[in-house]
Short mmCIF file of C-alpha atoms in Angstrom, two decimals:
data_model
loop_
_atom_site.label_atom_id
_atom_site.label_comp_id
_atom_site.label_asym_id
_atom_site.label_seq_id
_atom_site.Cartn_x
_atom_site.Cartn_y
_atom_site.Cartn_z
CA MET A 14 355.62 208.38 235.69
CA ASP A 15 351.65 208.46 235.01
CA LEU A 16 350.20 205.82 232.36
CA THR A 17 346.91 205.45 231.44
CA ARG A 18 345.23 202.98 229.36
CA LYS A 19 341.31 203.26 228.05
CA GLU A 20 339.39 200.73 226.04
CA LEU A 21 335.92 199.13 225.50
CA VAL A 22 334.59 196.15 226.77
CA ASN A 23 332.09 193.96 225.54
CA ALA A 24 330.24 193.77 228.73
CA ASP A 25 327.78 195.79 230.87
CA PRO A 26 329.34 197.75 233.46
CA ALA A 27 328.03 195.66 236.68
CA THR A 28 329.86 192.78 235.15
CA VAL A 29 333.10 194.52 234.41
CA TRP A 30 332.91 196.37 238.01
CA LYS A 31 332.42 192.85 239.75
CA THR A 32 335.51 191.76 237.92
CA VAL A 33 337.46 194.54 238.84
CA VAL A 34 336.84 194.74 242.43
CA GLU A 35 337.26 190.76 242.74
CA VAL A 36 341.11 191.19 243.38
CA GLU A 37 341.59 187.96 244.80
CA ARG A 38 340.61 186.45 241.40
CA TRP A 39 343.15 188.49 239.13
CA PRO A 40 345.82 186.05 239.13
CA GLU A 41 343.30 183.46 237.32
CA PHE A 42 343.51 185.98 234.26
CA MET A 43 346.56 188.11 234.71
CA GLY A 44 350.11 186.37 233.97
CA HIS A 45 351.88 189.38 235.77
CA ILE A 46 350.12 188.94 238.97
CA ASP A 47 351.20 185.52 241.10
CA ALA A 48 348.85 186.06 244.06
CA VAL A 49 346.63 188.45 245.83
CA ARG A 50 345.92 188.10 249.65
CA ARG A 51 343.10 190.01 251.07
CA HIS A 52 343.39 191.40 254.63
CA ASP A 53 340.10 191.71 255.04
CA GLY A 54 337.03 189.25 254.45
CA GLU A 55 334.69 192.11 253.22
CA GLN A 56 333.79 193.54 250.13
CA LEU A 57 336.34 195.85 248.77
CA GLY A 58 336.29 199.46 249.72
CA MET A 59 337.58 202.19 251.19
CA GLY A 60 340.55 201.35 253.63
CA SER A 61 340.73 197.59 252.10
CA THR A 62 344.18 196.02 251.93
CA ALA A 63 345.73 193.39 250.31
CA THR A 64 349.14 191.99 249.52
CA LEU A 65 350.32 191.21 246.01
CA SER A 66 352.64 188.94 244.42
CA GLN A 67 354.43 189.75 241.00
CA PRO A 68 357.11 188.04 239.33
CA ARG A 69 360.55 189.58 239.83
CA LEU A 70 359.17 192.17 242.66
CA PRO A 71 359.06 191.78 246.45
CA ASP A 72 355.16 191.47 247.91
CA ALA A 73 353.48 194.92 248.08
CA VAL A 74 350.63 195.68 250.25
CA TRP A 75 348.12 197.67 248.37
CA THR A 76 345.57 199.94 250.39
CA VAL A 77 342.44 201.71 248.68
CA ASP A 78 342.54 205.03 249.00
CA GLU A 79 339.76 206.28 246.89
CA PHE A 80 336.49 204.32 246.28
CA VAL A 81 333.33 205.11 244.43
CA PRO A 82 330.98 202.15 244.41
CA GLU A 83 330.19 200.43 240.73
CA THR A 84 332.48 203.22 239.54
CA SER A 85 336.06 203.57 240.40
CA PHE A 86 338.58 202.59 243.18
CA ARG A 87 342.17 203.46 243.31
CA TRP A 88 344.96 201.79 245.62
CA SER A 89 348.46 202.69 246.25
CA ALA A 90 351.67 201.03 247.94
CA ARG A 91 355.20 201.82 248.85
CA LEU A 92 357.54 199.40 246.78
CA LEU A 93 361.10 199.32 245.81
CA GLY A 94 361.20 202.89 247.40
CA MET A 95 358.86 204.29 245.22
CA ASP A 96 355.06 205.41 245.84
CA TRP A 97 352.59 203.67 243.43
CA SER A 98 349.08 204.08 242.72
CA ALA A 99 346.72 202.43 240.50
CA ASN A 100 343.23 203.53 239.45
CA HIS A 101 340.36 201.73 237.80
CA VAL A 102 337.45 203.05 236.07
CA VAL A 103 334.26 201.74 234.98
CA GLU A 104 332.02 203.66 233.05
CA PRO A 105 328.86 202.88 230.76
CA ALA A 106 329.53 203.12 227.13
CA GLN A 107 327.87 202.77 223.57
CA GLY A 108 328.21 198.92 222.80
CA GLY A 109 329.66 198.11 226.46
CA THR A 110 331.70 199.50 229.35
CA SER A 111 334.50 201.82 229.05
CA LEU A 112 337.46 200.50 231.17
CA THR A 113 340.01 202.98 232.14
CA LEU A 114 343.32 201.69 234.29
CA SER A 115 346.22 204.23 235.21
CA ILE A 116 349.09 203.61 236.80
CA SER A 117 351.22 206.34 238.58
CA VAL A 118 354.99 205.81 240.23
CA ALA A 119 356.82 208.79 242.08
CA GLY A 120 359.79 208.75 243.94
CA TRP A 121 363.55 209.39 242.91
CA PRO A 122 364.01 205.79 241.93
CA ALA A 123 361.18 206.43 239.63
CA ARG A 124 362.90 209.28 237.69
CA LEU A 125 366.10 207.58 237.65
CA LEU A 126 364.38 204.08 236.37
CA LYS A 127 361.60 205.95 233.95
CA PRO A 128 362.36 204.17 230.80
CA PHE A 129 362.37 200.77 232.31
CA LEU A 130 359.23 201.20 234.64
CA GLU A 131 357.52 202.79 231.55
CA ARG A 132 358.16 199.72 229.43
CA ALA A 133 356.83 197.32 232.33
CA ALA A 134 353.73 199.67 232.94
CA LYS A 135 352.59 199.66 229.51
CA HIS A 136 352.94 195.93 229.22
CA ALA A 137 351.09 195.36 232.68
CA LEU A 138 348.28 197.78 231.56
CA ALA A 139 347.99 195.84 228.19
CA GLN A 140 347.56 192.61 230.22
CA GLU A 141 345.33 193.97 232.84
CA ILE A 142 342.89 195.47 230.32
CA ALA A 143 342.83 191.98 228.20
CA GLY A 144 342.39 190.20 231.06
CA PHE A 145 339.55 191.97 232.48
CA ARG A 146 338.18 192.09 229.40
CA ALA A 147 338.53 188.45 228.55
CA ALA A 148 336.83 187.70 232.50
CA SER A 149 334.13 189.92 232.04
CA GLU A 150 333.09 189.18 228.76
CA ASP A 151 333.34 185.08 229.64
CA ARG A 152 330.96 186.25 232.45
CA MET A 153 328.34 187.65 230.08
CA GLN A 154 328.17 184.14 228.31
#
């Protein structure tokens, strides 16, 4: 299962990028994330890990496996017998910044649970875009 959502954010790319990579602050503006605990004290980058706590899900350790400074990062986790990855792309756009979020879930449970996972993932992507937009635009004021 692969889903993508792309929207315009009314903030400059540097501000949006800062909001996206400060993963430990996500619970402040995303209702579907209870906590993010970084395993290292450095800036987010290739190989960084963090534990995400979400309602109704076991905690999962996410590892950054692709990282392009100021532009994108992808991280992956193994959760509920499935391989998950989430990609975050920040690009300059007319009127602000284009923010693209995508999620991929693979494994036999993903095929079995596809309708439920698609509904939940669409909702999560919408919450994330809205959260990143609000937090980034607040930083611009």
